[in-house]
């Protein structure tokens, strides 16, 4: 025949051909070439699959000829014939995509058996029960995965037969039972599929291969690819391999082994096996498996050989390998290998160990841990292996798990927490008034609001687990109940929430807080050596600053001063807003000055020697006033007192149609200059104060929401004047920088002009995304984004992953123009994207100086920044 | 002496040197060189002024030497000496900036007179009274404009003396009176200025020149420049000219003349003059002036000479000229000329006549009319010359004047208008519920809301005069009163509003509606020949479409369908929103389909053969629901019935934090596909219907608020499917286009991708401006924009004039990328900027295909588009 186009025998492929051969197939080839005992076989390539799918499910011309040819070679090698009635060659047929992918067609074993050849198999192996069991298994599997017969019918009949025998599993079935079952299974197939199971082995093979091809486009497979971002046009390969049998008598066995412990990462092999079994028996969990020590006892030679195979594979793959093996009548066969999946703890441990052992270098070690794994290690989680039923699911607003008693008000949260109780604050949504309760609670659950709702943002900032926008939850604050369907939760009831997944569970789920291990610090240390992108933290409070520093932050990239205007300071802030004279306003501002000076001094102390970027007040003033509606309703119901009326007037006067685009940021500073001047003075006076204590403050004053150079020039002018006065009077020389958020499209478009007045830029990618898309996150996340993601109108949530094409284009323009105007311009990102690995890669690529994220994400960002520097988009998925 | 640096004698300059010589000075030079009888003189240039201001108000070295030199030449020419006690040369000194500019120092006449030379002047002229009157005038003027003495003191003393004489004006004063006044005036100067009036003529001249220089930086001059966009660094020139006297006996006179009638444009000279007078007497309006026929009678030779001068000037300047002349003892002198100011009517008439006469070509004719003048002709105005006191002032939200009785509700507006009454609808703000009243009213007045408030936008769309955001107006809807300070207006009171200026007047001000004249059509016809930019109209109703077509629109660039969902259709729309089943929703949609089909058919008929761009529904659904607050308050007060509760639930469910950035535009279409499909079906069925009547519909379906190609692909797919069905069933072939608004920054950034799905783009620059700046116009225009404009943080209101640097950059990118992807992409602008001349110039420059504006602005846009094509930014300001 001519050149092969669609077939690759095991001996001709290698592990680097996963695109063509699929992950499994590539590894089978690799092992064959390493001289390991792999049953022979060949691969039908992904090219064949793609051609099949492109040609309206028609097998490409010549493929079956190539398959027949390869089969002949295989028969020659094994010395048996496929379809031979006396001593048939049996095959396993497996799918094998370039990436591991659930939802694809699984393995068909024992392919090639027919009514005729089963007797031949019995004769050839001298094991009649084995032969009929193989045939029974084949019909069951083939019927289900190739012919689409419901698996349950087979299970029922099988269970019935076992019950008739009074046994507890199939091992008790006799040859006679298996013959009978085989007959009944055949009838089930014929009834359900409308045709009998093919009795022609070649037809069996062809239909199995086509079924594998078609399963590439099955719904689950497509959904999975969408979720994981795997392209739709890769296709799957099919591996065809001679069968070996772990269930062929007492000197047969089958099992799986890991070259290191996949749970702990410990550097010793781990495995499960069963005597007289086929592979599915080991993973099915019906029979109790045995460990590798037992294998050494029962099959000492084979176990020793397996140890050698494992050592070979680990050396060869330079990673922990996961192996399927079978012993057929004392002969060890290796059926499959792949780089093994592992827990987060194990990933870190292995990375550290393997670098230590010299198996890999630091660069490789760093890429062996994913940001997601690292994150798992930073938050409490439901204990692994515990089973629970989720009552409902909301948005995974702030990661980590929490358990506590339900409270419905912030005050109660505070009181009960002060009594030592763990509480979960449950609210329709939260407001700044609830802050004290949010601080006191172990977790937060809201029925409304998106991933940028007040509750979500504050919770993430504090590192408190939160589930938000749990729409099925009906909260009745008056009755103090939260209902989901017919389940009613009351104040004081215990619930568990998982902010990493969005799950809400009635009752207590055990929670574990993984302890960051030695390897954690070791691997992150390497990450720091390798990355070029700085990592700072968004922190508003001294304790957050301290925590951020502990987690490796190189400074504070965003200190939001509005959080300093809440809680017990709210009355003073309201006095400032309600002031009816300049004197009243000044008096309130003077009080705030004292408080702010203390705030800033504490943060400088925590960050001694590291930069602290403080954003001047950003939110609109109505956020510091009560809700207009509540006041109006109260007014309609009972009337308002004098103070209530004044608050209502102020709230009405400051409320806006679109507060996101209203009187906030530097706009507020410009119409209320005394407010910004107070903040600047507090920042500089605090710097003087701590300098005298020997602390080194590095002050960066950041002006929010700039749209034009002139705004920054004006506020910069005030700042310099106050600095001259404060530092001059103190006789201290403290360097400070004035910079700006780039968070409006216009600021990015005019970055060149703005850079003339700014010593640093910080891209506020949350707002920049909102304005670039015209997406109010509060409004869009509940209704529009789910529809857009479902219909594939958007490839992903742009608030989670920075939109490279649109928002990223603005960031790129801003960076280029800003640096052109001021080559030493220091540029970062302080939106939530700063903690998202995918976005961090983009930030690295664009050439930013740093990202800033919430303290808890700092380690994740350090790791992702290292991956970005290594040009790695994350650990490769394994087949 | 060496080369002159700061002085230009009249004979050496020309009219093209206005930057150096100022407007007046340049024209004096030009006339001198034309051989007209101009009293000799010279110019101190703007270079000198700039040097003076740059050097901390120090006259540049050598300037006085050059002045002395020029003065000597002047003395030689005239044959008298400056400061000669016996026969003094007197001078006039005037400011002359490159642009006409109020607030600058005005003329000083008779400069050079002193206690000593006044007697010499008397002797030399033989007219003692003349000499003392000249001295009296000089002290008064010099004291005021050069030495800063309050003018009122002089006026008081003068009035006293006239009263003592029992006379009614100064002509009755004797020489003795004038001597006495001169003495008293001198004392006033010394008391007020702290020094006597200089008796050294050269010092008089130097101080006068410096005062002119300094007046460049006076507050009024600066304010004016800011308003008009005149650069601050031009500086002013000073013209120094030999005095001639119109008050030197009976054979002297002075006057002003226009080569054509500046009020009507009629092609015959027009002028006012007085015998025995100085120039100020003519314009002061104290004495009754005489006309040019009288001049021909009294001074026949000089009048004939003046006619020749006028003919020469008009031929030379190829425009109507405004001339100051003086006859001194039978000798005609021309003191000044400039291109004359004219009314809007006159501008059109002259442009048409001068082209007809062959004086100028069409291109020039078109530029002789400003868009602002044209606009005056399109709206009713307060009758010229009528005096009134404005009660208060709001924003000039929709141009034109209206008079009527106050009504406070839309229902009353409708009822009383149906009875034939003219009413002004007065509301705190308007909502879609008020539409019927707004249609019925002659004018609209609101106390809240900016230039893009509902009231303003709807009023402009209907061409109804409106004043919005009149913040001083306190409206009490319950009491049916509107109060400004202590003036209380009641329902039924007559008021007049001027939407062009924002004025609100108590009582009736006569209103005139200028009739667009023949020249209007002629000049706009030329504009249409010359422009390359198309002009379409934003029109939602058939009558608007008809009006737009009459006013020259080449199609409809934006037909907003939301206005078709209001009024008596609101209940059906609400049924659709409140529908609790798909059937209920379908039933409501079916009703809407009928209505919409009729709407669109009527518009196609009106625009037969011209394109009609229809935007699918854009606003968020809560705009069709009652206000949440009102319902909550009603609920708290009296409870709600079943329907009220359902409305409240729906209103709460659809309301948003930032509706501008929420569930609107195609987002709404995508989550409610049946709504958009209904509209598309109505559009196509209507097209089929009118085609059968012989009408040619040109259908352009526009999808709003797109952020990604996929949105457009999805909706385009629906559209094509419905078109195939509807047109196929009808057996009619109607071309239709699918396009999109580009109104989010992301759409502009990704225009290349989006153009793959769009056959046309229409930039929605209102929203694009809002999102690019992060400016919610509703919120920003009241509080932030005034502060930003005052502090010069923004150069202008970006909602009025398209922001070339920021938003314009996005438009430019969108056009470039869109055309790159689809070379035949048709691109327009349909924001309000489409009617703003400055923005139209930018649109032309960027290379758009058309602008679309409200019907009433179509003529303005046609003219501005022609100006843009001619590379002209508007008629030059004249000095």
PDB file of N, CA and C in Angstrom, chain B residues 732-800:
ATOM      1  N   UNK B 732     -42.070  39.585  -3.114  1.00  0.00           N
ATOM      2  CA  UNK B 732     -41.552  40.917  -3.420  1.00  0.00           C
ATOM      3  C   UNK B 732     -40.059  40.929  -3.081  1.00  0.00           C
ATOM      4  N   UNK B 733     -39.285  41.635  -3.863  1.00  0.00           N
ATOM      5  CA  UNK B 733     -37.864  41.726  -3.571  1.00  0.00           C
ATOM      6  C   UNK B 733     -37.548  43.135  -3.087  1.00  0.00           C
ATOM      7  N   UNK B 734     -37.303  43.264  -1.812  1.00  0.00           N
ATOM      8  CA  UNK B 734     -36.996  44.593  -1.247  1.00  0.00           C
ATOM      9  C   UNK B 734     -35.618  44.528  -0.617  1.00  0.00           C
ATOM     10  N   UNK B 735     -34.746  45.448  -1.030  1.00  0.00           N
ATOM     11  CA  UNK B 735     -33.413  45.478  -0.449  1.00  0.00           C
ATOM     12  C   UNK B 735     -33.508  46.058   0.957  1.00  0.00           C
ATOM     13  N   UNK B 736     -32.765  45.489   1.864  1.00  0.00           N
ATOM     14  CA  UNK B 736     -32.709  46.061   3.208  1.00  0.00           C
ATOM     15  C   UNK B 736     -31.285  45.893   3.703  1.00  0.00           C
ATOM     16  N   UNK B 737     -30.881  46.767   4.600  1.00  0.00           N
ATOM     17  CA  UNK B 737     -29.544  46.673   5.171  1.00  0.00           C
ATOM     18  C   UNK B 737     -29.629  46.423   6.665  1.00  0.00           C
ATOM     19  N   UNK B 738     -28.634  45.726   7.194  1.00  0.00           N
ATOM     20  CA  UNK B 738     -28.527  45.543   8.644  1.00  0.00           C
ATOM     21  C   UNK B 738     -27.250  46.244   9.099  1.00  0.00           C
ATOM     22  N   UNK B 739     -27.383  47.128  10.065  1.00  0.00           N
ATOM     23  CA  UNK B 739     -26.211  47.850  10.540  1.00  0.00           C
ATOM     24  C   UNK B 739     -26.292  48.063  12.026  1.00  0.00           C
ATOM     25  N   UNK B 740     -25.400  48.848  12.528  1.00  0.00           N
ATOM     26  CA  UNK B 740     -25.362  49.020  13.979  1.00  0.00           C
ATOM     27  C   UNK B 740     -24.958  50.417  14.385  1.00  0.00           C
ATOM     28  N   UNK B 741     -25.422  50.808  15.567  1.00  0.00           N
ATOM     29  CA  UNK B 741     -24.919  51.995  16.238  1.00  0.00           C
ATOM     30  C   UNK B 741     -23.528  51.652  16.767  1.00  0.00           C
ATOM     31  N   UNK B 742     -22.614  52.588  16.645  1.00  0.00           N
ATOM     32  CA  UNK B 742     -21.340  52.462  17.353  1.00  0.00           C
ATOM     33  C   UNK B 742     -21.420  53.493  18.474  1.00  0.00           C
ATOM     34  N   UNK B 743     -21.713  53.014  19.666  1.00  0.00           N
ATOM     35  CA  UNK B 743     -21.948  53.956  20.759  1.00  0.00           C
ATOM     36  C   UNK B 743     -21.284  53.523  22.055  1.00  0.00           C
ATOM     37  N   UNK B 744     -20.628  52.360  22.038  1.00  0.00           N
ATOM     38  CA  UNK B 744     -19.800  51.982  23.180  1.00  0.00           C
ATOM     39  C   UNK B 744     -18.345  52.087  22.724  1.00  0.00           C
ATOM     40  N   UNK B 745     -17.441  52.438  23.643  1.00  0.00           N
ATOM     41  CA  UNK B 745     -16.035  52.485  23.237  1.00  0.00           C
ATOM     42  C   UNK B 745     -15.579  51.160  22.644  1.00  0.00           C
ATOM     43  N   UNK B 746     -16.075  50.049  23.180  1.00  0.00           N
ATOM     44  CA  UNK B 746     -15.613  48.768  22.664  1.00  0.00           C
ATOM     45  C   UNK B 746     -16.012  48.560  21.209  1.00  0.00           C
ATOM     46  N   UNK B 747     -17.208  49.005  20.857  1.00  0.00           N
ATOM     47  CA  UNK B 747     -17.631  48.846  19.465  1.00  0.00           C
ATOM     48  C   UNK B 747     -16.694  49.627  18.552  1.00  0.00           C
ATOM     49  N   UNK B 748     -16.262  50.805  18.982  1.00  0.00           N
ATOM     50  CA  UNK B 748     -15.341  51.586  18.153  1.00  0.00           C
ATOM     51  C   UNK B 748     -13.982  50.891  18.085  1.00  0.00           C
ATOM     52  N   UNK B 749     -13.545  50.346  19.225  1.00  0.00           N
ATOM     53  CA  UNK B 749     -12.240  49.679  19.262  1.00  0.00           C
ATOM     54  C   UNK B 749     -12.232  48.413  18.412  1.00  0.00           C
ATOM     55  N   UNK B 750     -13.385  47.750  18.319  1.00  0.00           N
ATOM     56  CA  UNK B 750     -13.469  46.491  17.574  1.00  0.00           C
ATOM     57  C   UNK B 750     -14.284  46.647  16.300  1.00  0.00           C
ATOM     58  N   UNK B 751     -14.250  47.854  15.730  1.00  0.00           N
ATOM     59  CA  UNK B 751     -15.086  48.147  14.572  1.00  0.00           C
ATOM     60  C   UNK B 751     -14.767  47.227  13.395  1.00  0.00           C
ATOM     61  N   UNK B 752     -13.522  46.793  13.299  1.00  0.00           N
ATOM     62  CA  UNK B 752     -13.143  45.923  12.188  1.00  0.00           C
ATOM     63  C   UNK B 752     -13.922  44.619  12.229  1.00  0.00           C
ATOM     64  N   UNK B 753     -13.973  44.016  13.408  1.00  0.00           N
ATOM     65  CA  UNK B 753     -14.747  42.780  13.571  1.00  0.00           C
ATOM     66  C   UNK B 753     -16.231  43.012  13.332  1.00  0.00           C
ATOM     67  N   UNK B 754     -16.716  44.091  13.925  1.00  0.00           N
ATOM     68  CA  UNK B 754     -18.153  44.351  13.872  1.00  0.00           C
ATOM     69  C   UNK B 754     -18.590  44.638  12.436  1.00  0.00           C
ATOM     70  N   UNK B 755     -17.705  45.279  11.675  1.00  0.00           N
ATOM     71  CA  UNK B 755     -18.056  45.604  10.288  1.00  0.00           C
ATOM     72  C   UNK B 755     -18.252  44.346   9.450  1.00  0.00           C
ATOM     73  N   UNK B 756     -17.709  43.230   9.912  1.00  0.00           N
ATOM     74  CA  UNK B 756     -17.935  41.991   9.164  1.00  0.00           C
ATOM     75  C   UNK B 756     -19.412  41.606   9.177  1.00  0.00           C
ATOM     76  N   UNK B 757     -20.141  42.085  10.187  1.00  0.00           N
ATOM     77  CA  UNK B 757     -21.570  41.771  10.285  1.00  0.00           C
ATOM     78  C   UNK B 757     -22.455  42.965   9.957  1.00  0.00           C
ATOM     79  N   UNK B 758     -21.858  44.152   9.769  1.00  0.00           N
ATOM     80  CA  UNK B 758     -22.674  45.373   9.622  1.00  0.00           C
ATOM     81  C   UNK B 758     -22.510  45.951   8.222  1.00  0.00           C
ATOM     82  N   UNK B 759     -23.632  46.354   7.630  1.00  0.00           N
ATOM     83  CA  UNK B 759     -23.557  46.998   6.324  1.00  0.00           C
ATOM     84  C   UNK B 759     -23.459  48.507   6.482  1.00  0.00           C
ATOM     85  N   UNK B 760     -23.800  49.000   7.669  1.00  0.00           N
ATOM     86  CA  UNK B 760     -23.578  50.424   7.938  1.00  0.00           C
ATOM     87  C   UNK B 760     -23.306  50.626   9.418  1.00  0.00           C
ATOM     88  N   UNK B 761     -22.639  51.727   9.704  1.00  0.00           N
ATOM     89  CA  UNK B 761     -22.382  52.170  11.079  1.00  0.00           C
ATOM     90  C   UNK B 761     -23.073  53.510  11.278  1.00  0.00           C
ATOM     91  N   UNK B 762     -23.597  53.721  12.449  1.00  0.00           N
ATOM     92  CA  UNK B 762     -24.021  55.070  12.805  1.00  0.00           C
ATOM     93  C   UNK B 762     -23.471  55.349  14.195  1.00  0.00           C
ATOM     94  N   UNK B 763     -22.574  56.319  14.279  1.00  0.00           N
ATOM     95  CA  UNK B 763     -21.984  56.625  15.578  1.00  0.00           C
ATOM     96  C   UNK B 763     -23.016  57.332  16.457  1.00  0.00           C
ATOM     97  N   UNK B 764     -23.330  56.721  17.575  1.00  0.00           N
ATOM     98  CA  UNK B 764     -24.223  57.341  18.545  1.00  0.00           C
ATOM     99  C   UNK B 764     -23.348  58.130  19.504  1.00  0.00           C
ATOM    100  N   UNK B 765     -23.023  59.348  19.100  1.00  0.00           N
ATOM    101  CA  UNK B 765     -21.995  60.086  19.848  1.00  0.00           C
ATOM    102  C   UNK B 765     -22.487  60.588  21.200  1.00  0.00           C
ATOM    103  N   UNK B 766     -23.796  60.619  21.428  1.00  0.00           N
ATOM    104  CA  UNK B 766     -24.244  60.984  22.780  1.00  0.00           C
ATOM    105  C   UNK B 766     -23.743  59.946  23.786  1.00  0.00           C
ATOM    106  N   UNK B 767     -24.128  58.691  23.547  1.00  0.00           N
ATOM    107  CA  UNK B 767     -23.719  57.642  24.478  1.00  0.00           C
ATOM    108  C   UNK B 767     -22.213  57.424  24.433  1.00  0.00           C
ATOM    109  N   UNK B 768     -21.642  57.534  23.258  1.00  0.00           N
ATOM    110  CA  UNK B 768     -20.195  57.328  23.150  1.00  0.00           C
ATOM    111  C   UNK B 768     -19.457  58.365  23.999  1.00  0.00           C
ATOM    112  N   UNK B 769     -19.973  59.573  24.011  1.00  0.00           N
ATOM    113  CA  UNK B 769     -19.366  60.612  24.856  1.00  0.00           C
ATOM    114  C   UNK B 769     -19.569  60.272  26.332  1.00  0.00           C
ATOM    115  N   UNK B 770     -20.771  59.829  26.660  1.00  0.00           N
ATOM    116  CA  UNK B 770     -21.035  59.487  28.060  1.00  0.00           C
ATOM    117  C   UNK B 770     -20.084  58.405  28.559  1.00  0.00           C
ATOM    118  N   UNK B 771     -19.881  57.386  27.728  1.00  0.00           N
ATOM    119  CA  UNK B 771     -19.052  56.267  28.183  1.00  0.00           C
ATOM    120  C   UNK B 771     -17.568  56.572  28.092  1.00  0.00           C
ATOM    121  N   UNK B 772     -17.173  57.361  27.122  1.00  0.00           N
ATOM    122  CA  UNK B 772     -15.749  57.664  26.972  1.00  0.00           C
ATOM    123  C   UNK B 772     -15.268  58.533  28.133  1.00  0.00           C
ATOM    124  N   UNK B 773     -16.107  59.473  28.533  1.00  0.00           N
ATOM    125  CA  UNK B 773     -15.760  60.318  29.674  1.00  0.00           C
ATOM    126  C   UNK B 773     -16.168  59.692  31.006  1.00  0.00           C
ATOM    127  N   UNK B 774     -17.084  58.732  30.959  1.00  0.00           N
ATOM    128  CA  UNK B 774     -17.712  58.326  32.210  1.00  0.00           C
ATOM    129  C   UNK B 774     -18.583  59.446  32.760  1.00  0.00           C
ATOM    130  N   UNK B 775     -19.266  60.124  31.864  1.00  0.00           N
ATOM    131  CA  UNK B 775     -20.149  61.249  32.229  1.00  0.00           C
ATOM    132  C   UNK B 775     -21.596  60.847  31.983  1.00  0.00           C
ATOM    133  N   UNK B 776     -22.359  60.655  33.024  1.00  0.00           N
ATOM    134  CA  UNK B 776     -23.798  60.512  32.861  1.00  0.00           C
ATOM    135  C   UNK B 776     -24.342  61.916  32.675  1.00  0.00           C
ATOM    136  N   UNK B 777     -24.831  62.192  31.472  1.00  0.00           N
ATOM    137  CA  UNK B 777     -25.182  63.576  31.160  1.00  0.00           C
ATOM    138  C   UNK B 777     -26.223  64.131  32.129  1.00  0.00           C
ATOM    139  N   UNK B 778     -27.191  63.312  32.479  1.00  0.00           N
ATOM    140  CA  UNK B 778     -28.216  63.747  33.432  1.00  0.00           C
ATOM    141  C   UNK B 778     -27.605  64.227  34.737  1.00  0.00           C
ATOM    142  N   UNK B 779     -26.546  63.548  35.148  1.00  0.00           N
ATOM    143  CA  UNK B 779     -25.973  63.847  36.463  1.00  0.00           C
ATOM    144  C   UNK B 779     -24.888  64.914  36.387  1.00  0.00           C
ATOM    145  N   UNK B 780     -24.197  64.962  35.268  1.00  0.00           N
ATOM    146  CA  UNK B 780     -23.016  65.797  35.142  1.00  0.00           C
ATOM    147  C   UNK B 780     -23.356  67.237  34.768  1.00  0.00           C
ATOM    148  N   UNK B 781     -24.406  67.395  33.961  1.00  0.00           N
ATOM    149  CA  UNK B 781     -24.633  68.735  33.415  1.00  0.00           C
ATOM    150  C   UNK B 781     -25.025  69.748  34.463  1.00  0.00           C
ATOM    151  N   UNK B 782     -25.656  69.280  35.537  1.00  0.00           N
ATOM    152  CA  UNK B 782     -26.078  70.237  36.548  1.00  0.00           C
ATOM    153  C   UNK B 782     -24.944  70.670  37.459  1.00  0.00           C
ATOM    154  N   UNK B 783     -24.107  69.705  37.893  1.00  0.00           N
ATOM    155  CA  UNK B 783     -23.177  70.010  38.973  1.00  0.00           C
ATOM    156  C   UNK B 783     -21.736  70.109  38.475  1.00  0.00           C
ATOM    157  N   UNK B 784     -21.333  69.157  37.656  1.00  0.00           N
ATOM    158  CA  UNK B 784     -19.908  69.073  37.317  1.00  0.00           C
ATOM    159  C   UNK B 784     -19.544  69.943  36.120  1.00  0.00           C
ATOM    160  N   UNK B 785     -20.322  69.875  35.058  1.00  0.00           N
ATOM    161  CA  UNK B 785     -19.929  70.617  33.853  1.00  0.00           C
ATOM    162  C   UNK B 785     -19.776  72.108  34.117  1.00  0.00           C
ATOM    163  N   UNK B 786     -20.715  72.747  34.835  1.00  0.00           N
ATOM    164  CA  UNK B 786     -20.527  74.187  35.074  1.00  0.00           C
ATOM    165  C   UNK B 786     -19.197  74.470  35.774  1.00  0.00           C
ATOM    166  N   UNK B 787     -18.862  73.649  36.774  1.00  0.00           N
ATOM    167  CA  UNK B 787     -17.593  73.861  37.491  1.00  0.00           C
ATOM    168  C   UNK B 787     -16.408  73.616  36.560  1.00  0.00           C
ATOM    169  N   UNK B 788     -16.504  72.585  35.743  1.00  0.00           N
ATOM    170  CA  UNK B 788     -15.393  72.256  34.850  1.00  0.00           C
ATOM    171  C   UNK B 788     -15.196  73.324  33.779  1.00  0.00           C
ATOM    172  N   UNK B 789     -16.293  73.892  33.302  1.00  0.00           N
ATOM    173  CA  UNK B 789     -16.160  74.927  32.274  1.00  0.00           C
ATOM    174  C   UNK B 789     -15.628  76.206  32.915  1.00  0.00           C
ATOM    175  N   UNK B 790     -16.116  76.506  34.108  1.00  0.00           N
ATOM    176  CA  UNK B 790     -15.675  77.714  34.808  1.00  0.00           C
ATOM    177  C   UNK B 790     -14.177  77.647  35.086  1.00  0.00           C
ATOM    178  N   UNK B 791     -13.716  76.494  35.583  1.00  0.00           N
ATOM    179  CA  UNK B 791     -12.300  76.364  35.944  1.00  0.00           C
ATOM    180  C   UNK B 791     -11.430  75.983  34.746  1.00  0.00           C
ATOM    181  N   UNK B 792     -12.037  75.988  33.561  1.00  0.00           N
ATOM    182  CA  UNK B 792     -11.294  75.657  32.329  1.00  0.00           C
ATOM    183  C   UNK B 792     -10.658  74.267  32.384  1.00  0.00           C
ATOM    184  N   UNK B 793     -11.323  73.353  33.086  1.00  0.00           N
ATOM    185  CA  UNK B 793     -10.852  71.967  33.096  1.00  0.00           C
ATOM    186  C   UNK B 793     -11.237  71.302  31.779  1.00  0.00           C
ATOM    187  N   UNK B 794     -12.363  71.728  31.241  1.00  0.00           N
ATOM    188  CA  UNK B 794     -12.755  71.294  29.902  1.00  0.00           C
ATOM    189  C   UNK B 794     -12.840  72.529  29.015  1.00  0.00           C
ATOM    190  N   UNK B 795     -12.441  72.396  27.750  1.00  0.00           N
ATOM    191  CA  UNK B 795     -12.513  73.556  26.860  1.00  0.00           C
ATOM    192  C   UNK B 795     -13.945  73.848  26.415  1.00  0.00           C
ATOM    193  N   UNK B 796     -14.834  72.901  26.537  1.00  0.00           N
ATOM    194  CA  UNK B 796     -16.217  73.122  26.124  1.00  0.00           C
ATOM    195  C   UNK B 796     -17.046  71.935  26.561  1.00  0.00           C
ATOM    196  N   UNK B 797     -18.355  72.043  26.353  1.00  0.00           N
ATOM    197  CA  UNK B 797     -19.259  70.961  26.721  1.00  0.00           C
ATOM    198  C   UNK B 797     -19.172  69.860  25.657  1.00  0.00           C
ATOM    199  N   UNK B 798     -18.651  68.689  26.041  1.00  0.00           N
ATOM    200  CA  UNK B 798     -18.456  67.648  25.032  1.00  0.00           C
ATOM    201  C   UNK B 798     -19.767  67.082  24.485  1.00  0.00           C
ATOM    202  N   UNK B 799     -20.891  67.406  25.126  1.00  0.00           N
ATOM    203  CA  UNK B 799     -22.166  66.950  24.589  1.00  0.00           C
ATOM    204  C   UNK B 799     -22.663  67.898  23.500  1.00  0.00           C
ATOM    205  N   UNK B 800     -22.101  69.109  23.489  1.00  0.00           N
ATOM    206  CA  UNK B 800     -22.494  70.084  22.486  1.00  0.00           C
ATOM    207  C   UNK B 800     -21.562  69.961  21.279  1.00  0.00           C
TER     208      UNK B 800
END
